[in-house]
PDB file of C-alpha atoms and ligand atoms in Angstrom:
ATOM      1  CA  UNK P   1      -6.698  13.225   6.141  1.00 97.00           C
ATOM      2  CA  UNK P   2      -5.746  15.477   3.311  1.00 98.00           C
ATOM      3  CA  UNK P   3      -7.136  14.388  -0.249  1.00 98.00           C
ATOM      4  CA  UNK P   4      -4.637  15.859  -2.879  1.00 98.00           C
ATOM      5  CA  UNK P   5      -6.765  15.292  -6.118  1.00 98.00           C
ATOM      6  CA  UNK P   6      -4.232  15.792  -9.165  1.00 98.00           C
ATOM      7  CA  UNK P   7      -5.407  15.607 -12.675  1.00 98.00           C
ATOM      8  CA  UNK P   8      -3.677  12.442 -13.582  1.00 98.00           C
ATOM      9  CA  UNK P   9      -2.136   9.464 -12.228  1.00 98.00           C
ATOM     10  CA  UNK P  10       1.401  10.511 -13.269  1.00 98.00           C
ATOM     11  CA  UNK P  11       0.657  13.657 -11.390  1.00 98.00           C
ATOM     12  CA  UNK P  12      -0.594  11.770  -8.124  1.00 98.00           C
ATOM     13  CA  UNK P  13       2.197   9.143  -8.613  1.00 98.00           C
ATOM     14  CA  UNK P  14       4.850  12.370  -8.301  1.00 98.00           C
ATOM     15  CA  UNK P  15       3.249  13.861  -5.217  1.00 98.00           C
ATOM     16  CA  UNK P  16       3.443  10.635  -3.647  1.00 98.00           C
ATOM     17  CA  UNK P  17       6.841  10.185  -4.759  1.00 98.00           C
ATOM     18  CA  UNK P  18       7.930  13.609  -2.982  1.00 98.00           C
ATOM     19  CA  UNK P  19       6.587  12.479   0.176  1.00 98.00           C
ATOM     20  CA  UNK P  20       8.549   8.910   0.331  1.00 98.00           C
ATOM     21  CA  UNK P  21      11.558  10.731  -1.220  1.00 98.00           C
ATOM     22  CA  UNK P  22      11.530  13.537   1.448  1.00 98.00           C
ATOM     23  CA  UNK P  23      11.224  10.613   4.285  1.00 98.00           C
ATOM     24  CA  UNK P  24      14.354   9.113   2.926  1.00 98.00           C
ATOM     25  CA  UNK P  25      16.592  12.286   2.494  1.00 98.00           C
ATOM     26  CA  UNK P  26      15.366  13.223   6.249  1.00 98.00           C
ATOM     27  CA  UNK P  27      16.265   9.538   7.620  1.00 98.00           C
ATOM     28  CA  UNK P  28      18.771   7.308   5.320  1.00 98.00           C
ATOM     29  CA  UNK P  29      17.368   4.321   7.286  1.00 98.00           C
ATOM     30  CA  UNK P  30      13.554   5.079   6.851  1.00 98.00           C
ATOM     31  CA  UNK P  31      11.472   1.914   7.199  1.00 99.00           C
ATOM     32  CA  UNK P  32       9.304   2.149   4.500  1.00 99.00           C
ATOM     33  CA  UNK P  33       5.983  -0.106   4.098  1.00 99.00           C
ATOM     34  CA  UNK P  34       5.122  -0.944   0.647  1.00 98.00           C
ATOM     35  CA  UNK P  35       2.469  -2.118  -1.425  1.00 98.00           C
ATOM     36  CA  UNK P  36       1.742  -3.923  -4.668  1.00 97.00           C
ATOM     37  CA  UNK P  37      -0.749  -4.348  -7.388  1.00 94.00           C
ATOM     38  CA  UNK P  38      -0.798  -2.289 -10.582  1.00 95.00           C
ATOM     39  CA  UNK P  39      -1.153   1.702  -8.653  1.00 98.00           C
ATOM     40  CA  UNK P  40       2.158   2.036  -7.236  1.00 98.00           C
ATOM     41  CA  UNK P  41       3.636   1.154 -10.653  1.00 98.00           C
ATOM     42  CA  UNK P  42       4.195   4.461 -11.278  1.00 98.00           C
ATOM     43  CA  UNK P  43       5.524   5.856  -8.046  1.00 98.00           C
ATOM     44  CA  UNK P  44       8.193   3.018  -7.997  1.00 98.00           C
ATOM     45  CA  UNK P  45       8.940   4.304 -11.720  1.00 98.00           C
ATOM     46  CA  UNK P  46       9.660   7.831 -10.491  1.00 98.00           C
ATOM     47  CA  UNK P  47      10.824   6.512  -7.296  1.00 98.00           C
ATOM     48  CA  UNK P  48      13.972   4.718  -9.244  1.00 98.00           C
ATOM     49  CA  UNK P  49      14.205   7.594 -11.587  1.00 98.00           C
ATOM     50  CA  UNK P  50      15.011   9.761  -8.856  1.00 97.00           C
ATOM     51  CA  UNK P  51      18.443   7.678  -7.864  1.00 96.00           C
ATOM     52  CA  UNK P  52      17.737   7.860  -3.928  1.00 98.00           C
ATOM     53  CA  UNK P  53      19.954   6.227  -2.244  1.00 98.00           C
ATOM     54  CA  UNK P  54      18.428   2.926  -0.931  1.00 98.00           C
ATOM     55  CA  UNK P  55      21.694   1.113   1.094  1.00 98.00           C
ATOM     56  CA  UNK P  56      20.269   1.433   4.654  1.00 98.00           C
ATOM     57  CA  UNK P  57      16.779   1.773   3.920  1.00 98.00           C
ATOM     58  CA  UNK P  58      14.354  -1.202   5.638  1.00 98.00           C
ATOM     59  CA  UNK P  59      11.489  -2.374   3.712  1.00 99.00           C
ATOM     60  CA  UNK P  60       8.341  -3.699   4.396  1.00 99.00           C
ATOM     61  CA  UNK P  61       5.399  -5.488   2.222  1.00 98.00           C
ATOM     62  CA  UNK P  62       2.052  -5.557   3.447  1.00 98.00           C
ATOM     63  CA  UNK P  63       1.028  -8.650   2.239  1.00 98.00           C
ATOM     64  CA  UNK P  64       1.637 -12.227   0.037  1.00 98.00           C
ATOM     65  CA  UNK P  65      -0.415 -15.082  -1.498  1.00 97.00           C
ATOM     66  CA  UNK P  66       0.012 -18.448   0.941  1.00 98.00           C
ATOM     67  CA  UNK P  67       1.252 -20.870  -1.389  1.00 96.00           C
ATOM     68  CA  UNK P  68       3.308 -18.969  -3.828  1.00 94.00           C
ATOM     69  CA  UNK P  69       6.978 -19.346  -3.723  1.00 93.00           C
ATOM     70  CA  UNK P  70       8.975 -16.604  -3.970  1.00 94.00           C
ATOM     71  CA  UNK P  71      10.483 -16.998  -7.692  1.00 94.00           C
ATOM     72  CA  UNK P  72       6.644 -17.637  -8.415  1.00 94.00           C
ATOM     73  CA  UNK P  73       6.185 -14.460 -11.011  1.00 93.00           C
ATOM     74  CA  UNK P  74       2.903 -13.207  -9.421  1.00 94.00           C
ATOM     75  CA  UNK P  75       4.349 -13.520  -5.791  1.00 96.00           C
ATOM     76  CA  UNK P  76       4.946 -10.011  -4.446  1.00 97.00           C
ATOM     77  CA  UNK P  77       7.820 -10.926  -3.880  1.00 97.00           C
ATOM     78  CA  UNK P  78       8.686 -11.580  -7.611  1.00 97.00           C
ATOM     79  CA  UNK P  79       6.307  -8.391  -8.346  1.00 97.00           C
ATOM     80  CA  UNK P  80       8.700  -6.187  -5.876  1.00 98.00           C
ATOM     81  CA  UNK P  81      11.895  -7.218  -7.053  1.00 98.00           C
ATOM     82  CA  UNK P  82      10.841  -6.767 -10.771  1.00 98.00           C
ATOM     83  CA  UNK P  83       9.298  -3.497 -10.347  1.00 98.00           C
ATOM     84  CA  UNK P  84      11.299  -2.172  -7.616  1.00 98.00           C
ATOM     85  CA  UNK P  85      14.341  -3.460  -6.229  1.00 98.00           C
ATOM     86  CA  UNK P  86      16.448  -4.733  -8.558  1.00 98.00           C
ATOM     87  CA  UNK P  87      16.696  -1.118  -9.902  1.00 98.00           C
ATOM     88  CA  UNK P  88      18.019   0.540  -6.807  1.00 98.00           C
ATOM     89  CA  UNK P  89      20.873  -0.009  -4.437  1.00 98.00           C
ATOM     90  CA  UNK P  90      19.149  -1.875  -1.702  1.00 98.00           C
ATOM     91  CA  UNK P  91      20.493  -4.118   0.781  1.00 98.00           C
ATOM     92  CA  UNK P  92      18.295  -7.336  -0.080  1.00 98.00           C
ATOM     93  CA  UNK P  93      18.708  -7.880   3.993  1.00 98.00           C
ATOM     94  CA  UNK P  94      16.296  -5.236   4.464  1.00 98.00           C
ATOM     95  CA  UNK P  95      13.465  -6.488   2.245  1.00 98.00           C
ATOM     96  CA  UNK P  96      11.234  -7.706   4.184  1.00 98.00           C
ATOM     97  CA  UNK P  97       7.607  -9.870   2.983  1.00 98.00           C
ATOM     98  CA  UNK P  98       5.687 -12.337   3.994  1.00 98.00           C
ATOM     99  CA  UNK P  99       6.498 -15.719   3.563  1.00 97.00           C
ATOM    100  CA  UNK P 100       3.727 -17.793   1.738  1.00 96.00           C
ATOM    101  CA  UNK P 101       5.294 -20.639   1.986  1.00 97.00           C
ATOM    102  CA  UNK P 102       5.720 -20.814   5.880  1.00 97.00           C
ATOM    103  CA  UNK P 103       4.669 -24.032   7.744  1.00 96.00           C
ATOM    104  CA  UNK P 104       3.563 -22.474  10.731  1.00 98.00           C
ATOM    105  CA  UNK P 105       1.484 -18.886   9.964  1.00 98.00           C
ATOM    106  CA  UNK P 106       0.592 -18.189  13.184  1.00 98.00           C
ATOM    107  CA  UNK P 107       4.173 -18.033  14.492  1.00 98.00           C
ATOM    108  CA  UNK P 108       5.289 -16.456  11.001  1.00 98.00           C
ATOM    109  CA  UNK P 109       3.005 -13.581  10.996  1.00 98.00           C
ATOM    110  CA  UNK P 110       4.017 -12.766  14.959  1.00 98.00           C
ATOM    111  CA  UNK P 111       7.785 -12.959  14.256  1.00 98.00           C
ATOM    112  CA  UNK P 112       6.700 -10.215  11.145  1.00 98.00           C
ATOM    113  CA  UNK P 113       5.194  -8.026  13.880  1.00 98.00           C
ATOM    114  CA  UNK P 114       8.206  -8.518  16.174  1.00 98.00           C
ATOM    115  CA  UNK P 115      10.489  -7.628  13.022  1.00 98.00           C
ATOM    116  CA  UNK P 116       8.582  -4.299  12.051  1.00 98.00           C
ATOM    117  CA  UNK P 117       8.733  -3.180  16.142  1.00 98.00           C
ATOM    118  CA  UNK P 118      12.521  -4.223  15.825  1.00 98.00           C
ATOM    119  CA  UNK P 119      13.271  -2.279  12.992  1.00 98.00           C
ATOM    120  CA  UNK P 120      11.302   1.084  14.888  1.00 98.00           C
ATOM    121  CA  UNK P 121       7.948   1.072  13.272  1.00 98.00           C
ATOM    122  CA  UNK P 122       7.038   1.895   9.500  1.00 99.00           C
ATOM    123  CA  UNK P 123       8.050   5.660   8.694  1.00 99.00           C
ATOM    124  CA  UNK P 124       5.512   5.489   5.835  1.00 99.00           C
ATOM    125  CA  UNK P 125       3.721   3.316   4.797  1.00 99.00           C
ATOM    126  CA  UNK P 126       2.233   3.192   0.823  1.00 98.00           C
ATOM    127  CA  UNK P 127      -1.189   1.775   0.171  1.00 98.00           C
ATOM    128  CA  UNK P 128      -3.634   0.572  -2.541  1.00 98.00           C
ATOM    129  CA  UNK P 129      -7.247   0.536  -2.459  1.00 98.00           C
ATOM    130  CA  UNK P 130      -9.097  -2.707  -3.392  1.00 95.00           C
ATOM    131  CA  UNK P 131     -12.270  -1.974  -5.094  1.00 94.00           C
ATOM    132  CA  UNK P 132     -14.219  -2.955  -1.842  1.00 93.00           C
ATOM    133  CA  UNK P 133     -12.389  -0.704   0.370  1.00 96.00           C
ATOM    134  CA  UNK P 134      -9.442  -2.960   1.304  1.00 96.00           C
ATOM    135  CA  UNK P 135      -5.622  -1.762   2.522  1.00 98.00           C
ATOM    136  CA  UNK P 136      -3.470  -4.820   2.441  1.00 98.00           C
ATOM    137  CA  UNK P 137      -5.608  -7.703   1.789  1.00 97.00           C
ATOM    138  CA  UNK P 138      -7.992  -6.864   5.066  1.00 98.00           C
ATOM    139  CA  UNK P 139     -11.291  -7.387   3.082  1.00 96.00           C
ATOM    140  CA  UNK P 140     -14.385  -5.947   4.500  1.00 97.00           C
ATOM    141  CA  UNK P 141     -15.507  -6.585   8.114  1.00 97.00           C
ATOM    142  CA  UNK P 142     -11.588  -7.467   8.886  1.00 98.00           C
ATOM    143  CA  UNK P 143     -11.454  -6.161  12.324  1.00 98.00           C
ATOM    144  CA  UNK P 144      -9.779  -2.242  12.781  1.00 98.00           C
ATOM    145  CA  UNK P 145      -7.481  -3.260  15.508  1.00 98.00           C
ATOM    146  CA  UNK P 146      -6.342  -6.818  13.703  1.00 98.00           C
ATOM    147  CA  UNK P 147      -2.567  -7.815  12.881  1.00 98.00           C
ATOM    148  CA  UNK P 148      -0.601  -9.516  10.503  1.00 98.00           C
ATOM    149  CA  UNK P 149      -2.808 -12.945  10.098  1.00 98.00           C
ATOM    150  CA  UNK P 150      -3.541 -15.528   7.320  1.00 98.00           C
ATOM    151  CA  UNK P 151      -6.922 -13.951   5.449  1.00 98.00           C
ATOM    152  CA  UNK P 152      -9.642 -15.354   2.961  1.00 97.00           C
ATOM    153  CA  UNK P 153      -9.875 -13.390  -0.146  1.00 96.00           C
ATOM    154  CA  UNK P 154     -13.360 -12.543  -1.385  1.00 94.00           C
ATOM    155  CA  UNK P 155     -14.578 -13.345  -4.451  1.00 94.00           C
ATOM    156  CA  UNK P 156     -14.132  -9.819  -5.509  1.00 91.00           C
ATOM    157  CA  UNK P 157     -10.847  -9.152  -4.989  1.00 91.00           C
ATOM    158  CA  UNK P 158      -9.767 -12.553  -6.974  1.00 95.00           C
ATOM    159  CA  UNK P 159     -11.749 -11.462 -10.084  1.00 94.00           C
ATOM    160  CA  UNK P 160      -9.757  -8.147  -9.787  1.00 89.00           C
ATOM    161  CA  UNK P 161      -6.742 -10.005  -9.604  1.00 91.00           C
ATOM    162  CA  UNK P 162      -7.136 -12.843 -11.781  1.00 94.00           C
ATOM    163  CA  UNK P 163      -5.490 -11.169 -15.099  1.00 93.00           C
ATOM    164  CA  UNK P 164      -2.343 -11.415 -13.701  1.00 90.00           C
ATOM    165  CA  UNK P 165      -2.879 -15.314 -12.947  1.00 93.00           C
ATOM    166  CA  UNK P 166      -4.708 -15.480 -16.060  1.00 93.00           C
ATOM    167  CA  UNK P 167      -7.987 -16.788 -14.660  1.00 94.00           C
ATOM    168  CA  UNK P 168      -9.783 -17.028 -11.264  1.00 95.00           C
ATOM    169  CA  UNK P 169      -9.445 -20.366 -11.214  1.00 94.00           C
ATOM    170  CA  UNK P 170      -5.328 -19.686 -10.744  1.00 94.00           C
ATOM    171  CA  UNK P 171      -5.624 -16.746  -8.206  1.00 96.00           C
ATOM    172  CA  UNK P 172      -4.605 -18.225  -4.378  1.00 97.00           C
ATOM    173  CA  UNK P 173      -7.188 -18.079  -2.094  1.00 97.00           C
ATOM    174  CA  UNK P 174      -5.421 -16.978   0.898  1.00 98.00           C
ATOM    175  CA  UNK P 175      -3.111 -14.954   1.884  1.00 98.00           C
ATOM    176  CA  UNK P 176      -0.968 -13.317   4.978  1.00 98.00           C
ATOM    177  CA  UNK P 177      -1.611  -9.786   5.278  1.00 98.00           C
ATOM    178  CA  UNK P 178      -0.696  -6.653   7.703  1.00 98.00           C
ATOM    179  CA  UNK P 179      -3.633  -6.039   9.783  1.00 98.00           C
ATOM    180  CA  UNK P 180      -5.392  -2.845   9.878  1.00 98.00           C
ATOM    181  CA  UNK P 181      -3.766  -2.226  13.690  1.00 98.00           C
ATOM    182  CA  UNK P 182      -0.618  -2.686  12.046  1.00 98.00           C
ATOM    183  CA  UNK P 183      -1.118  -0.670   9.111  1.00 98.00           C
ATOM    184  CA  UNK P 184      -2.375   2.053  11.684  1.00 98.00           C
ATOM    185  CA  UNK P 185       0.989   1.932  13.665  1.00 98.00           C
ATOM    186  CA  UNK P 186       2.913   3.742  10.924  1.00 98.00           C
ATOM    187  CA  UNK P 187       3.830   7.238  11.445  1.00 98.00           C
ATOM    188  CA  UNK P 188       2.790   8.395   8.157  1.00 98.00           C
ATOM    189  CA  UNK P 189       0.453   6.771   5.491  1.00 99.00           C
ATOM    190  CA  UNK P 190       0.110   7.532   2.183  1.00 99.00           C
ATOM    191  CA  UNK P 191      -3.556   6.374   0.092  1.00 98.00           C
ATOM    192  CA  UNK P 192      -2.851   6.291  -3.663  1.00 98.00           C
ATOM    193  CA  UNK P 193      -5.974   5.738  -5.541  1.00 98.00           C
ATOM    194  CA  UNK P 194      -6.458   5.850  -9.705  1.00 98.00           C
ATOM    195  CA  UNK P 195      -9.280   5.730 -12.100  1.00 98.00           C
ATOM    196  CA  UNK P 196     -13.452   5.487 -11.898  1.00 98.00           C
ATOM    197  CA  UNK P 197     -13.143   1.951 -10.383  1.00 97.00           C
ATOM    198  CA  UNK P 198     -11.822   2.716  -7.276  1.00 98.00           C
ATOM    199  CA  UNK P 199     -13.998   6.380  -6.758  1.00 98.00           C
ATOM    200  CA  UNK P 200     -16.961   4.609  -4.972  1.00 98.00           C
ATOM    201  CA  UNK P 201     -14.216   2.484  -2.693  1.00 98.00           C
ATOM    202  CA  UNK P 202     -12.721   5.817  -2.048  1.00 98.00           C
ATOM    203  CA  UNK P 203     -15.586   7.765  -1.200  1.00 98.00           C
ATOM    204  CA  UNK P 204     -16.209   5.413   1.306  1.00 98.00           C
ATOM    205  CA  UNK P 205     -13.020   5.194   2.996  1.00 98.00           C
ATOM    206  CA  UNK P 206     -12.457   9.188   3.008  1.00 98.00           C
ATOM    207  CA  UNK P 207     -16.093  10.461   3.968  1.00 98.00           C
ATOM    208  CA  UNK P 208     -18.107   7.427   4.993  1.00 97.00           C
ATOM    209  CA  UNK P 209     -18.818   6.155   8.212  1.00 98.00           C
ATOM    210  CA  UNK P 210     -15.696   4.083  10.000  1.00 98.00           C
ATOM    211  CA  UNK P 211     -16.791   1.087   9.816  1.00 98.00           C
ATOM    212  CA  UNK P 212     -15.092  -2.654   9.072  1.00 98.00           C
ATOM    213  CA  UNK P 213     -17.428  -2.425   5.886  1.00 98.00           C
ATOM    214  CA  UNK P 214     -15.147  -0.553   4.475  1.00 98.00           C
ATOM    215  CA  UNK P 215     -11.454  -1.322   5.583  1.00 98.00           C
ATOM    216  CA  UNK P 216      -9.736   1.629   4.813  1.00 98.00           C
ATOM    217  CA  UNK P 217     -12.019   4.201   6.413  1.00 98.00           C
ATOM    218  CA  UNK P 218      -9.822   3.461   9.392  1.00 98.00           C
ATOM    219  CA  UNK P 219      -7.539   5.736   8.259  1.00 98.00           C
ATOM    220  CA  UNK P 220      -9.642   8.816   8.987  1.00 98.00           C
ATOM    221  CA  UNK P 221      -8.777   7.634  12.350  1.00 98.00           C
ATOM    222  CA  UNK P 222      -4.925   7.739  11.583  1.00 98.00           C
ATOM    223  CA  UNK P 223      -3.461  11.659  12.331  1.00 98.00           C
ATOM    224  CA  UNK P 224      -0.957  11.573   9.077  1.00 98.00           C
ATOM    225  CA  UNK P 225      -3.098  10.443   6.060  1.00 98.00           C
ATOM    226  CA  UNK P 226      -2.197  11.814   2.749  1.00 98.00           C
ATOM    227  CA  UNK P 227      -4.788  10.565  -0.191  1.00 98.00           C
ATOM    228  CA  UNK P 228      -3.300  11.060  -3.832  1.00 98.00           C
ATOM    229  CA  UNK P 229      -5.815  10.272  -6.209  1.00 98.00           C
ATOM    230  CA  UNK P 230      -6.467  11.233  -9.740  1.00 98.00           C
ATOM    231  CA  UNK P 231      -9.633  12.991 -10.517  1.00 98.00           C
ATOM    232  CA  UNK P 232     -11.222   9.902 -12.083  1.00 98.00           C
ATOM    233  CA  UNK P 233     -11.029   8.246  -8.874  1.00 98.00           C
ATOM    234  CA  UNK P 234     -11.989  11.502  -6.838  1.00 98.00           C
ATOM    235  CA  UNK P 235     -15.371  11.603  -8.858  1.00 98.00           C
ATOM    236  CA  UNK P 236     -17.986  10.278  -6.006  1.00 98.00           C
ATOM    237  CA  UNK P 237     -16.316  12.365  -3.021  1.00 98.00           C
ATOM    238  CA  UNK P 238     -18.943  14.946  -2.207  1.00 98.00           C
ATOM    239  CA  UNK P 239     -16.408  17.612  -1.075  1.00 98.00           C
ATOM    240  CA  UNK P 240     -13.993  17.558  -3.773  1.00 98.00           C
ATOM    241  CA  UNK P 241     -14.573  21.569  -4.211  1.00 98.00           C
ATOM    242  CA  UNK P 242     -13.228  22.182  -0.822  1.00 98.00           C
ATOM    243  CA  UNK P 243     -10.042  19.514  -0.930  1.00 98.00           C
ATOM    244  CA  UNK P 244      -8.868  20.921  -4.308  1.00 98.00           C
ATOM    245  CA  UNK P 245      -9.079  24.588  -2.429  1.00 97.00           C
ATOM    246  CA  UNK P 246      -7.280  23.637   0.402  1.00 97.00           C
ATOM    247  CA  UNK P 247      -4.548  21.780  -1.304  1.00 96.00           C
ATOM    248  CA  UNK P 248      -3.914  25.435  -3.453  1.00 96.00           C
ATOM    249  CA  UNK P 249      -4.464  27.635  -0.624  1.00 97.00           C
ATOM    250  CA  UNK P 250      -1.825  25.304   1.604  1.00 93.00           C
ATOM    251  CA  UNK P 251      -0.115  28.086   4.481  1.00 92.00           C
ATOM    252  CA  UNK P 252       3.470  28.884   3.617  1.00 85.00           C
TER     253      UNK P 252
HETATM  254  C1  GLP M 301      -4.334  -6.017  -4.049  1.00 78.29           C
HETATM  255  C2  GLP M 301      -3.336  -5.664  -2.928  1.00 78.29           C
HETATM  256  C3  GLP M 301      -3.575  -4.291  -2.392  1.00 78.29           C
HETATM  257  C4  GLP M 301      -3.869  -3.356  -3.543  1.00 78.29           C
HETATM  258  C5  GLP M 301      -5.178  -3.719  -4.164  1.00 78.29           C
HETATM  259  C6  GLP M 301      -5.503  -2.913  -5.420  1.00 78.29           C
HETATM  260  O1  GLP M 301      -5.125  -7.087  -3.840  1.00 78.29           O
HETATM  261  N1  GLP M 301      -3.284  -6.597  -1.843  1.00 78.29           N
HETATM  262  O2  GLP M 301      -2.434  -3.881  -1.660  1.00 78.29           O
HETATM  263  O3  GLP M 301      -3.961  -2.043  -3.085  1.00 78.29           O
HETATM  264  O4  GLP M 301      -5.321  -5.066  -4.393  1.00 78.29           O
HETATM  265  O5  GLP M 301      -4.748  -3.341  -6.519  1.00 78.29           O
HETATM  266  P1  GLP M 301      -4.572  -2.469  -7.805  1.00 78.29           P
HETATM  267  O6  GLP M 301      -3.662  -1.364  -7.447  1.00 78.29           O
HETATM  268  O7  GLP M 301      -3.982  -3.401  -8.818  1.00 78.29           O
HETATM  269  O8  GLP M 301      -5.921  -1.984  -8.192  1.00 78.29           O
END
């Protein structure tokens, strides 16, 4: 893993914007996973201020609410063409999410696997932190090696989530959702991480034990793991000294 600990979330948002840009100057076809909620606002921003070019590139989504059609404005779907697409020059054939609507899961989620394979694997793949150490919507104790399934959200992660819904009471309670083996399968993975909320959730996943507790602490077992975080969210890490040295003192 390498934690890159910038002072703000603009600044983490850019150096996670050079690493998805640089993936899709080196391959104009990159499959790219993606992620939602309110942290990659900011590298879509710069992403779309930059004026990639976006006709060939393949898209993924880690996850969706079961339930929610697409035009539903809290869907990712909705969230990812609002924030996102709409402002660059993708081919809406390669967007790719979950469908929370499907009548059969089980066969939905394995054709999503099949798709990804098809497609060559993730290049990168972007992810959130949930404040109990989740990537995707794998909560805690959601097995390392699982795949793209129908979850059970905790009641954590719909309080977090309820603004958007405007009240618990409206957030789904399920939802279909890369697995951890799935996330894991991408050749490049990129945490992004903002603000004191997340900085015991990241501590965990970056020098705790691996363990299902804590869904993202996978990753340490992932060989191309790049952590942006801003220093808010860095706070609880005990080696922050040495991670801020090594990221200045990087070999030519
Ligand atoms: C959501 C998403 C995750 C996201 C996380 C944090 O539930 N499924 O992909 O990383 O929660 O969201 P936020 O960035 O809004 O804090």
């Amino acid at each position: 893993m390498e934690i890159i600990i910038q002072p703000t979330a603009d600044a983490a948002s850019r150096v996670a914007a050079d690493l998805v840009a640089g993936v899709m100057r080196a391959k104009p076809d990159a499959v790219l996973g993606l992620a939602t909620g309110r942290t990659p606002l900011r590298l879509y921003q710069e992403l779309i201020a930059r004026k990639l070019d976006w006709r060939k590139i393949r898209t993924f989504n880690l996850d969706e609410y079961v339930g929610l059609a697409p035009d539903h404005a809290e869907s990712f779907h909705s969230v990812m063409w609002t924030n996102l697409f709409q402002h660059v020059n993708i081919d809406r054939a390669n967007v790719h999410l979950p469908d929370g609507q499907t009548r059969d899961i089980a066969a939905h989620c394995e054709e999503y696997e099949a798709k990804i394979r098809a497609a060559g694997g993730i290049d990168i793949q972007i992810l959130g932190i949930g404040t109990d150490g989740h990537i995707g919507f794998n909560e805690p104790m959601s097995s390392l090696a699982s795949r793209t399934r129908i979850k059970t959200l905790t009641g954590q992660t719909r309080r977090d989530n309820a603004p958007a819904f405007g009240g618990e009471a409206h957030v789904p309670k399920h939802v279909i959702t890369m697995g951890i083996g799935t996330i894991m399968d991408a050749r490049q993975i990129v945490l992004i991480a903002f603000g004191d909320a997340k900085a015991r959730a990241i501590a965990a996943a970056v020098e705790g034990p691996v363990a299902a507790i804590t869904p993202a602490s996978a990753l340490q077992l992932h060989p191309v793991v790049k952590v942006c975080i801003d220093d808010p969210a860095a706070r609880l890490l005990q080696r922050s000294d040495y991670y801020r040295w090594v990221y200045e003192n990087k070999p030519s």
